[in-house]
Amino acid sequence: MTQTAARKQGYTATVVASCFAVLLAQVAYSLPGALNGTLQQEFQTTGAELTWVTAAFAIPMVVFELTTGVIGDLFGRKRLLQVGALLTVAGSLVSYLAETVQILWVGQVVAGLGAAILYPISLAMLAAVSPSQEARSKAIALWAGFLSIGAAISPLMGGWLAAEGNWRTSYLVVITAAVASIVITQFAADSSTPEGRKLDMPGQVTLALGLIAILFAATQGSEAGFARPEIIGAFVAGLVLLGAFVVIELRTDVPLLHLNIFANRSYTIVAIATVVGMFAFLATCYSMSIWIGAIQHQSALKIGVLFLLIQGPAFVLVPVVSHLIRNFSPRWVLTVGFALIAVSGIWCSTFDIHDLSWTRFIAPMLALGAGFALTVGSITAVAINTVPLRLAGMASATTNLLRDFGFALGPVLIAAFAVSRANSDLSAGVGGAIGESGLGPPYADIAGGIAHGGGAMAINSMPVVPGAGPDLPPVPMPESLHVLAFESLGSAYSLGFLVAGLCAAAAAALTLFGLFGSKRAGVEEPLVDEELVPAGS
């Protein structure tokens, strides 16, 4: 075999391994989306406990992506990618065996650590082997397409198996895919760029603790109350730690994140729009799954079909997005993409919770998917093509961090907002609802206690309230109380859809006006100077 042929074979094998790795990561990440209703009824969770199923995966994924990028740069990416798949195996096995929601959280945390490796390392491997900037843009578009495939097939698979009564089997499928990823990666080309890179432990610790504190406060505050001292303390601690992270990164010789890339206006605008826009995208996805699954208690398979409609356009449009990335300003591509996400969220906010027709979600979910297709590939290409090749690991980890931080904020913040509002509405009307039902003591006290303790989600999922002791028969759940919880949740998540849509509209406006005059991303040569300021700015 000639050297050229060997290089081509190594490139092809690396592209296949990288695309399969991001497919695996997205399958593991997206799986709970269709299962929210099933998991809520299986484990009888409160609203915050259900949110933690997704947050437990997202938090370690976001927190450690920058560090895994550095580790890959230093010690090689191929073996690290296999470690990520192995962690996915371990986390999925724990989730498969989970008998309580707390054990399920543990499995999600371990799988999230695997994703923290798979996302940035797969992208860095693509950047390292691409022979030209055009080839890199094409490979990135393909990588984004496989990310979308994973996000499409995972909820569909989970929904179908849940409808058959075998939701745990979906985790066995993830385990099988992870083992396949380990085998496929064995044929990929290894790469590393250790020059000027080292582990930044002070930066990693402050970033990790800061993000964990803020996301914990946002999630737990939805039920405990945002005015509680521990929630306020967590927010303050998170902000202080993130401030310390910025100071550390500006002073260290070899930072975890080169903050001076944000001195470029266009790069900073895209970074902000990424976090806000990806928050809006996943907030809309999450709200749809909660609306149909956990509130209306419809089949998980219907949610899976809708997720397929969300991600289908992202894969179908891969060649279109690849062409747009190479030939048009990111200003227009990103603006149109975020605008479509905004249309989806605002459209869904007009729906009535009493209407059980799930097909009305088809059109807005298609718009959401098209918007995601236009934005995710463009964001990635802008980030990768504006740094020297030797810093591709840092750039890929950074763009994954921004995107996934927005993803993590989506379910956490929208659930915090919606659950808090629904519980507030429930608390305000619970006395009247129980009074209308004619339920006498001690059963009225039992129903009221469950309403105040478990919140709207608990009431909505319980057709019968158990008696207070062995000598008391089951307590019929007052219909008026159930209706109050149902409508409170519907109203809260309608506002959640609206908030998501308005945030996406803000991201569209930011890219439309903020990127005015910027040149085409992915066409200029990447920089080679130490200031890391993108060319053409």
Coordinates of C-alpha atoms in Angstrom, one line a residue:
M1 CA 0.0 0.0 0.0
T2 CA 1.4 3.4 -0.9
Q3 CA 1.8 6.2 1.7
T4 CA -1.1 8.2 0.1
A5 CA -3.4 5.2 0.1
A6 CA -2.5 4.4 3.7
R7 CA -3.2 8.1 4.7
K8 CA -6.5 7.9 2.9
Q9 CA -7.5 4.7 4.6
G10 CA -6.5 6.2 8.0
Y11 CA -8.6 9.3 7.3
T12 CA -11.6 7.2 6.3
A13 CA -11.3 4.9 9.4
T14 CA -11.0 8.0 11.7
V15 CA -14.0 9.7 10.2
V16 CA -16.1 6.5 10.7
A17 CA -14.8 6.0 14.3
S18 CA -15.5 9.7 15.1
C19 CA -19.0 9.7 13.7
F20 CA -19.9 6.5 15.4
A21 CA -18.5 7.8 18.7
V22 CA -20.6 11.0 18.6
L23 CA -23.6 8.9 17.5
L24 CA -23.1 6.8 20.6
A25 CA -22.7 9.8 22.9
Q26 CA -25.9 11.4 21.6
V27 CA -27.9 8.1 21.8
A28 CA -26.9 7.8 25.5
Y29 CA -27.7 11.5 26.1
S30 CA -31.0 11.6 24.3
L31 CA -32.4 8.3 25.7
P32 CA -34.3 9.8 28.7
G33 CA -36.0 12.3 26.5
A34 CA -38.7 9.8 25.4
L35 CA -38.7 8.0 28.8
N36 CA -39.5 11.0 31.0
G37 CA -43.2 10.0 31.4
T38 CA -42.2 6.3 31.9
L39 CA -39.5 7.1 34.4
Q40 CA -41.8 9.4 36.3
Q41 CA -44.4 6.7 36.8
E42 CA -41.9 3.9 37.3
F43 CA -40.1 5.7 40.1
Q44 CA -42.9 8.0 41.3
T45 CA -40.5 11.0 41.0
T46 CA -41.2 14.6 41.9
G47 CA -40.5 17.3 39.3
A48 CA -36.9 18.0 40.5
E49 CA -36.1 14.3 40.7
L50 CA -37.1 13.8 37.1
T51 CA -35.1 16.8 36.0
W52 CA -32.0 15.2 37.7
V53 CA -32.2 12.2 35.4
T54 CA -31.2 14.5 32.5
A55 CA -29.0 16.8 34.6
A56 CA -27.0 14.0 36.1
F57 CA -25.8 13.2 32.6
A58 CA -25.3 16.7 31.4
I59 CA -23.4 18.2 34.3
P60 CA -20.3 15.9 34.2
M61 CA -20.4 16.0 30.4
V62 CA -20.2 19.8 30.4
V63 CA -17.8 20.1 33.4
F64 CA -15.1 17.8 32.1
E65 CA -15.1 18.4 28.3
L66 CA -12.2 20.9 28.4
T67 CA -10.1 18.6 30.5
T68 CA -10.6 15.6 28.3
G69 CA -9.6 17.7 25.4
V70 CA -6.3 18.5 27.1
I71 CA -5.7 14.9 28.0
G72 CA -6.3 13.8 24.4
D73 CA -3.8 16.5 23.2
L74 CA -1.2 15.3 25.7
F75 CA -1.5 11.5 25.6
G76 CA -3.3 10.6 22.4
R77 CA -7.0 10.6 21.4
K78 CA -7.6 7.1 20.1
R79 CA -7.3 5.3 23.5
L80 CA -9.1 8.0 25.2
L81 CA -12.1 7.7 22.8
Q82 CA -12.2 4.0 23.7
V83 CA -12.2 4.9 27.4
G84 CA -15.2 7.1 26.8
A85 CA -17.1 4.2 25.2
L86 CA -16.1 2.0 28.1
L87 CA -17.6 4.5 30.6
T88 CA -20.7 4.5 28.5
V89 CA -20.9 0.7 29.0
A90 CA -20.5 1.0 32.7
G91 CA -23.1 3.9 33.1
S92 CA -25.7 2.2 30.9
L93 CA -25.3 -1.1 32.9
V94 CA -26.0 0.7 36.2
S95 CA -29.0 2.4 34.6
Y96 CA -30.3 -0.9 33.3
L97 CA -30.1 -2.4 36.8
A98 CA -31.5 0.7 38.6
E99 CA -34.3 0.0 41.1
T100 CA -34.5 3.5 42.4
V101 CA -34.2 6.9 40.7
Q102 CA -31.1 7.6 42.8
I103 CA -29.3 4.6 41.3
L104 CA -30.4 5.8 37.8
W105 CA -28.7 9.1 38.6
V106 CA -25.5 7.3 39.3
G107 CA -25.6 5.5 36.0
Q108 CA -26.3 8.8 34.2
V109 CA -23.3 10.4 35.9
V110 CA -21.0 7.7 34.7
A111 CA -22.4 7.7 31.2
G112 CA -22.1 11.5 31.2
L113 CA -18.4 11.2 32.0
G114 CA -18.1 9.0 28.9
A115 CA -19.8 11.6 26.8
A116 CA -17.4 14.3 28.1
I117 CA -14.7 12.3 26.3
L118 CA -16.6 11.2 23.2
Y119 CA -17.9 14.6 22.1
P120 CA -14.6 16.6 22.1
I121 CA -12.2 13.8 21.3
S122 CA -14.2 12.6 18.3
L123 CA -14.3 16.1 16.9
A124 CA -10.6 16.7 17.6
M125 CA -9.6 13.5 15.8
L126 CA -11.5 14.7 12.7
A127 CA -9.8 18.0 12.7
A128 CA -6.4 16.4 13.1
V129 CA -6.6 14.1 10.1
S130 CA -8.5 16.4 7.7
P131 CA -6.1 17.2 4.8
S132 CA -7.6 20.6 4.1
Q133 CA -9.9 23.2 5.5
E134 CA -12.6 22.2 3.0
A135 CA -12.3 18.6 4.0
R136 CA -12.5 19.6 7.6
S137 CA -15.8 21.5 7.0
K138 CA -17.3 18.5 5.2
A139 CA -16.2 16.1 8.0
I140 CA -17.6 18.4 10.6
A141 CA -21.0 18.6 8.8
L142 CA -21.0 14.8 8.6
W143 CA -20.1 14.6 12.3
A144 CA -23.0 16.9 13.1
G145 CA -25.3 14.8 11.0
F146 CA -24.4 11.6 13.0
L147 CA -25.0 13.6 16.2
S148 CA -28.5 14.3 14.9
I149 CA -29.0 10.6 13.9
G150 CA -28.2 9.6 17.5
A151 CA -30.6 12.2 18.8
A152 CA -33.3 10.9 16.5
I153 CA -33.0 7.1 16.9
S154 CA -32.5 7.1 20.6
P155 CA -35.9 8.5 21.7
L156 CA -37.6 6.4 19.0
M157 CA -35.9 3.3 20.3
G158 CA -36.6 4.1 23.9
G159 CA -40.2 5.1 23.2
W160 CA -40.9 1.8 21.3
L161 CA -39.3 -0.4 24.0
A162 CA -41.2 1.6 26.7
A163 CA -44.5 1.0 24.8
E164 CA -43.6 -2.7 24.8
G165 CA -42.9 -2.6 28.5
N166 CA -39.2 -3.0 28.1
W167 CA -37.6 0.4 28.6
R168 CA -34.6 -1.1 30.4
T169 CA -33.7 -3.0 27.2
S170 CA -32.8 0.3 25.5
Y171 CA -29.8 0.5 27.8
L172 CA -28.6 -2.9 26.6
V173 CA -28.7 -1.5 23.1
V174 CA -26.5 1.4 24.2
I175 CA -24.1 -1.1 25.7
T176 CA -23.9 -3.0 22.5
A177 CA -23.3 0.2 20.5
A178 CA -20.5 1.2 22.9
V179 CA -18.7 -2.1 22.5
A180 CA -19.0 -1.7 18.7
S181 CA -17.5 1.8 19.1
I182 CA -14.5 0.4 20.9
V183 CA -13.8 -2.1 18.1
I184 CA -14.3 0.5 15.3
T185 CA -12.0 3.0 17.0
Q186 CA -9.2 0.4 17.0
F187 CA -8.8 1.0 13.2
A188 CA -8.7 4.9 13.5
A189 CA -5.5 7.0 13.3
D190 CA -4.2 8.2 16.6
S191 CA -3.3 11.9 17.0
S192 CA -2.1 14.3 19.7
T193 CA -0.8 17.9 19.9
P194 CA 1.1 18.1 23.2
E195 CA 3.0 21.3 22.3
G196 CA 2.1 24.0 24.8
R197 CA -0.6 21.9 26.5
K198 CA -0.7 20.7 30.1
L199 CA -3.3 19.9 32.7
D200 CA -4.6 23.0 34.4
M201 CA -5.8 21.6 37.7
P202 CA -6.7 24.9 39.4
G203 CA -8.7 25.9 36.3
Q204 CA -10.4 22.5 36.1
V205 CA -11.4 22.4 39.8
T206 CA -12.8 26.0 39.9
L207 CA -14.7 25.4 36.6
A208 CA -16.1 22.1 37.7
L209 CA -17.2 23.2 41.1
G210 CA -18.6 26.5 39.8
L211 CA -20.8 24.9 37.1
I212 CA -21.9 22.1 39.5
A213 CA -23.0 24.6 42.1
I214 CA -25.0 26.8 39.7
L215 CA -26.7 23.8 38.0
F216 CA -27.5 22.2 41.4
A217 CA -29.0 25.5 42.6
A218 CA -31.1 25.9 39.5
T219 CA -32.4 22.3 39.6
Q220 CA -33.0 21.9 43.3
G221 CA -34.4 25.4 43.8
S222 CA -37.4 24.6 41.6
E223 CA -38.8 22.5 44.5
A224 CA -37.0 23.6 47.6
G225 CA -37.5 27.3 46.8
F226 CA -35.0 29.8 45.4
A227 CA -35.1 31.9 48.5
R228 CA -33.7 29.1 50.7
P229 CA -30.2 29.9 52.2
E230 CA -28.5 26.8 50.7
I231 CA -29.8 27.6 47.2
I232 CA -28.7 31.2 47.4
G233 CA -25.4 30.0 48.8
A234 CA -24.9 27.6 45.9
F235 CA -25.6 30.3 43.4
V236 CA -23.1 32.7 45.1
A237 CA -20.5 30.0 45.4
G238 CA -20.9 29.1 41.8
L239 CA -20.4 32.7 40.6
V240 CA -17.4 33.2 42.8
L241 CA -15.8 30.0 41.6
L242 CA -16.4 30.9 37.9
G243 CA -14.9 34.3 38.6
A244 CA -11.8 32.6 40.1
F245 CA -11.7 30.4 37.0
V246 CA -11.5 33.4 34.8
V247 CA -8.7 34.9 36.9
I248 CA -6.7 31.7 36.9
E249 CA -7.0 31.2 33.1
L250 CA -5.8 34.8 32.4
R251 CA -2.8 34.4 34.6
T252 CA -1.6 30.8 33.9
D253 CA 1.0 30.2 31.2
V254 CA -0.9 27.2 29.7
P255 CA -4.7 27.7 30.3
L256 CA -7.4 25.2 30.1
L257 CA -9.3 27.6 27.9
H258 CA -7.6 30.4 25.9
L259 CA -9.9 33.3 27.0
N260 CA -8.2 35.7 24.6
I261 CA -10.1 34.2 21.7
F262 CA -13.1 35.9 23.1
A263 CA -11.4 39.3 22.5
N264 CA -12.7 38.9 18.9
R265 CA -16.2 40.3 18.6
S266 CA -17.5 37.8 16.1
Y267 CA -16.2 34.8 18.1
T268 CA -17.8 36.1 21.3
I269 CA -21.1 36.8 19.7
V270 CA -21.3 33.2 18.2
A271 CA -20.3 31.9 21.7
I272 CA -23.1 33.7 23.4
A273 CA -25.6 32.8 20.7
T274 CA -24.5 29.2 21.0
V275 CA -25.3 29.0 24.7
V276 CA -28.6 30.9 24.4
G277 CA -29.7 29.1 21.2
M278 CA -28.9 25.6 22.3
F279 CA -30.7 26.3 25.6
A280 CA -33.7 27.2 23.6
F281 CA -33.5 24.1 21.4
L282 CA -33.2 21.6 24.2
A283 CA -35.7 23.5 26.4
T284 CA -38.2 23.1 23.6
C285 CA -37.4 19.4 23.2
Y286 CA -37.6 18.7 26.9
S287 CA -40.8 20.7 27.4
M288 CA -42.4 18.7 24.6
S289 CA -41.4 15.3 26.2
I290 CA -42.7 16.4 29.6
W291 CA -45.9 17.8 28.1
I292 CA -46.8 14.6 26.3
G293 CA -45.2 12.1 28.6
A294 CA -45.1 13.2 32.2
I295 CA -48.2 15.5 32.1
Q296 CA -50.6 13.9 29.5
H297 CA -49.2 10.4 30.1
Q298 CA -49.3 9.5 26.4
S299 CA -47.2 6.7 24.9
A300 CA -43.4 7.2 24.9
L301 CA -43.5 6.0 21.3
K302 CA -45.2 9.2 20.2
I303 CA -42.5 11.2 21.8
G304 CA -39.9 9.1 20.0
V305 CA -41.6 9.8 16.7
L306 CA -41.5 13.5 17.4
F307 CA -37.8 13.4 18.2
L308 CA -37.2 11.6 14.9
L309 CA -39.0 14.5 13.2
I310 CA -36.7 16.9 15.1
Q311 CA -33.5 15.2 14.1
G312 CA -34.5 13.9 10.7
P313 CA -33.9 17.3 9.0
A314 CA -30.5 17.7 10.6
F315 CA -29.3 14.5 8.9
V316 CA -31.1 15.1 5.6
L317 CA -29.7 18.6 5.4
V318 CA -26.0 17.5 6.0
P319 CA -24.9 18.3 2.3
V320 CA -26.9 21.6 2.3
V321 CA -25.3 22.7 5.6
S322 CA -21.9 21.7 4.4
H323 CA -22.3 23.9 1.3
L324 CA -23.7 26.8 3.4
I325 CA -20.8 26.6 5.8
R326 CA -18.2 26.8 3.1
N327 CA -19.9 29.5 0.9
F328 CA -22.0 31.8 3.1
S329 CA -21.4 34.0 6.1
P330 CA -22.3 32.4 9.4
R331 CA -24.4 35.5 10.1
W332 CA -27.2 34.3 7.7
V333 CA -27.0 30.6 8.4
L334 CA -27.1 31.1 12.2
T335 CA -29.8 33.8 12.1
V336 CA -32.2 31.6 10.0
G337 CA -31.5 28.6 12.2
F338 CA -32.2 30.4 15.5
A339 CA -35.3 32.0 14.0
L340 CA -36.7 28.6 13.1
I341 CA -36.1 27.4 16.7
A342 CA -37.9 30.6 17.9
V343 CA -40.9 29.8 15.7
S344 CA -41.1 26.3 17.1
G345 CA -41.1 27.4 20.8
I346 CA -43.6 30.2 20.3
W347 CA -45.9 28.0 18.2
C348 CA -45.9 25.3 20.9
S349 CA -46.8 27.9 23.6
T350 CA -50.2 28.3 22.0
F351 CA -51.2 24.7 22.6
D352 CA -53.9 23.7 25.1
I353 CA -52.9 21.0 27.6
H354 CA -56.4 19.4 27.4
D355 CA -55.9 18.7 23.7
L356 CA -54.4 15.2 23.5
S357 CA -53.6 15.4 19.7
W358 CA -49.9 14.8 19.6
T359 CA -49.8 15.3 15.8
R360 CA -50.1 19.1 16.2
F361 CA -46.5 19.0 17.4
I362 CA -45.3 17.7 14.0
A363 CA -44.9 21.0 12.2
P364 CA -43.2 22.9 15.0
M365 CA -40.8 20.0 15.7
L366 CA -39.8 19.9 12.0
A367 CA -39.1 23.7 12.2
L368 CA -37.1 23.0 15.4
G369 CA -35.1 20.3 13.6
A370 CA -34.3 22.4 10.6
G371 CA -33.2 25.2 12.9
F372 CA -30.9 22.9 14.8
A373 CA -29.4 21.5 11.5
L374 CA -28.5 25.0 10.4
T375 CA -26.9 26.1 13.7
V376 CA -25.0 23.2 15.1
G377 CA -22.7 22.6 12.1
S378 CA -22.1 26.3 11.6
I379 CA -21.2 26.8 15.3
T380 CA -18.7 23.9 15.2
A381 CA -17.1 25.0 11.9
V382 CA -16.6 28.6 13.1
A383 CA -14.9 27.4 16.3
I384 CA -12.6 24.8 14.7
N385 CA -11.6 27.0 11.7
T386 CA -10.5 30.0 13.7
V387 CA -7.6 28.4 15.6
P388 CA -4.2 26.8 14.6
L389 CA -4.4 23.1 14.0
R390 CA -2.3 22.4 17.0
L391 CA -5.0 23.9 19.2
A392 CA -7.8 21.9 17.5
G393 CA -8.3 19.9 20.7
M394 CA -8.9 23.1 22.8
A395 CA -11.2 24.5 20.1
S396 CA -13.3 21.3 19.8
A397 CA -13.6 21.0 23.5
T398 CA -14.5 24.7 23.8
T399 CA -17.2 24.5 21.2
N400 CA -18.6 21.3 22.7
L401 CA -18.5 23.0 26.1
L402 CA -20.5 26.0 24.9
R403 CA -23.0 23.9 23.0
D404 CA -23.5 21.3 25.8
F405 CA -23.7 24.0 28.5
G406 CA -26.6 25.4 26.6
F407 CA -28.0 21.8 26.3
A408 CA -27.5 21.3 30.1
L409 CA -29.3 24.6 30.9
G410 CA -32.3 23.7 28.7
P411 CA -34.0 21.1 30.9
V412 CA -32.5 22.4 34.1
L413 CA -33.7 26.0 33.8
I414 CA -36.9 25.4 32.0
A415 CA -37.9 22.7 34.5
A416 CA -36.9 25.0 37.4
F417 CA -39.1 27.7 36.0
A418 CA -42.1 25.5 35.1
V419 CA -42.0 23.2 38.2
S420 CA -41.7 26.2 40.5
R421 CA -44.6 28.0 38.8
A422 CA -46.8 24.9 38.7
N423 CA -46.2 24.1 42.4
S424 CA -46.9 27.7 43.3
D425 CA -50.2 27.6 41.4
L426 CA -51.1 24.3 43.0
S427 CA -50.3 25.6 46.5
A428 CA -52.5 28.6 46.0
G429 CA -55.5 26.5 45.0
V430 CA -55.1 23.2 46.9
G431 CA -57.3 24.2 49.8
G432 CA -60.2 25.2 47.6
A433 CA -59.8 22.1 45.4
I434 CA -59.9 19.7 48.4
G435 CA -62.8 21.7 49.9
E436 CA -64.8 21.3 46.6
S437 CA -64.2 17.5 46.7
G438 CA -65.9 17.0 50.0
L439 CA -63.1 14.8 51.2
G440 CA -63.1 14.7 55.0
P441 CA -60.4 14.1 57.6
P442 CA -57.9 12.4 57.8
Y443 CA -58.0 12.0 54.0
A444 CA -58.1 15.6 53.2
D445 CA -54.9 16.1 55.3
I446 CA -53.2 13.2 53.5
A447 CA -54.1 14.6 50.0
G448 CA -53.0 18.1 51.0
G449 CA -49.7 16.7 52.4
I450 CA -48.9 14.9 49.2
A451 CA -49.8 18.1 47.2
H452 CA -47.4 20.2 49.3
G453 CA -44.7 17.6 49.6
G454 CA -44.6 16.2 46.1
G455 CA -45.9 19.1 44.1
A456 CA -48.0 19.2 40.9
M457 CA -46.1 16.4 39.2
A458 CA -46.7 14.0 42.0
I459 CA -50.4 14.8 42.2
N460 CA -50.8 14.6 38.4
S461 CA -49.3 11.1 38.4
M462 CA -51.2 9.6 41.3
P463 CA -54.8 8.5 40.6
V464 CA -55.1 7.1 44.2
V465 CA -53.5 8.3 47.4
P466 CA -52.4 5.5 49.8
G467 CA -53.9 5.6 53.3
A468 CA -52.1 7.0 56.2
G469 CA -51.7 3.7 57.9
P470 CA -52.4 -0.1 57.7
D471 CA -56.0 0.4 59.0
L472 CA -56.9 3.1 56.5
P473 CA -58.2 2.3 53.1
P474 CA -56.8 4.0 50.0
V475 CA -57.9 7.6 49.6
P476 CA -59.6 8.6 46.3
M477 CA -57.6 11.5 44.7
P478 CA -60.0 14.4 44.5
E479 CA -60.7 15.1 40.9
S480 CA -60.6 18.8 41.4
L481 CA -57.1 18.5 42.9
H482 CA -55.9 16.4 39.9
V483 CA -57.4 18.9 37.5
L484 CA -55.7 21.7 39.3
A485 CA -52.3 20.0 39.1
F486 CA -52.8 19.1 35.4
E487 CA -53.7 22.6 34.4
S488 CA -51.0 24.1 36.6
L489 CA -48.4 22.0 34.8
G490 CA -49.9 22.8 31.4
S491 CA -49.9 26.5 32.0
A492 CA -46.3 26.4 33.4
Y493 CA -44.9 24.5 30.4
S494 CA -46.8 26.7 28.0
L495 CA -44.8 29.6 29.4
G496 CA -41.7 27.4 29.2
F497 CA -42.2 27.0 25.5
L498 CA -42.6 30.8 25.2
V499 CA -39.5 31.5 27.2
A500 CA -37.5 29.1 25.0
G501 CA -38.9 30.7 21.8
L502 CA -38.0 34.2 22.9
C503 CA -34.5 33.1 23.9
A504 CA -34.0 31.7 20.4
A505 CA -35.3 34.9 18.9
A506 CA -32.8 36.8 21.0
A507 CA -30.0 34.5 19.6
A508 CA -31.2 35.2 16.1
A509 CA -31.1 39.0 16.6
L510 CA -27.7 38.7 18.2
T511 CA -26.2 36.9 15.2
L512 CA -28.1 39.1 12.6
F513 CA -26.8 42.4 14.0
G514 CA -23.7 41.3 15.9
L515 CA -22.1 39.5 13.0
F516 CA -22.7 42.3 10.5
G517 CA -19.7 42.7 8.2
S518 CA -18.1 39.3 9.2
K519 CA -16.5 37.2 6.5
R520 CA -17.3 33.6 5.6
A521 CA -16.3 31.1 8.2
G522 CA -14.4 28.1 7.0
V523 CA -12.9 29.9 4.0
E524 CA -10.0 31.9 5.5
E525 CA -6.8 30.1 6.5
P526 CA -6.7 29.3 10.2
L527 CA -4.5 31.5 12.4
V528 CA -0.9 30.6 13.3
D529 CA -0.2 33.5 15.7
E530 CA -0.3 33.2 19.5
E531 CA -3.0 35.7 20.0
L532 CA -5.6 33.3 18.5
V533 CA -7.6 36.2 16.9
P534 CA -9.6 34.9 13.9
A535 CA -8.6 36.0 10.5
G536 CA -10.8 38.3 8.6
S537 CA -12.2 40.0 11.7

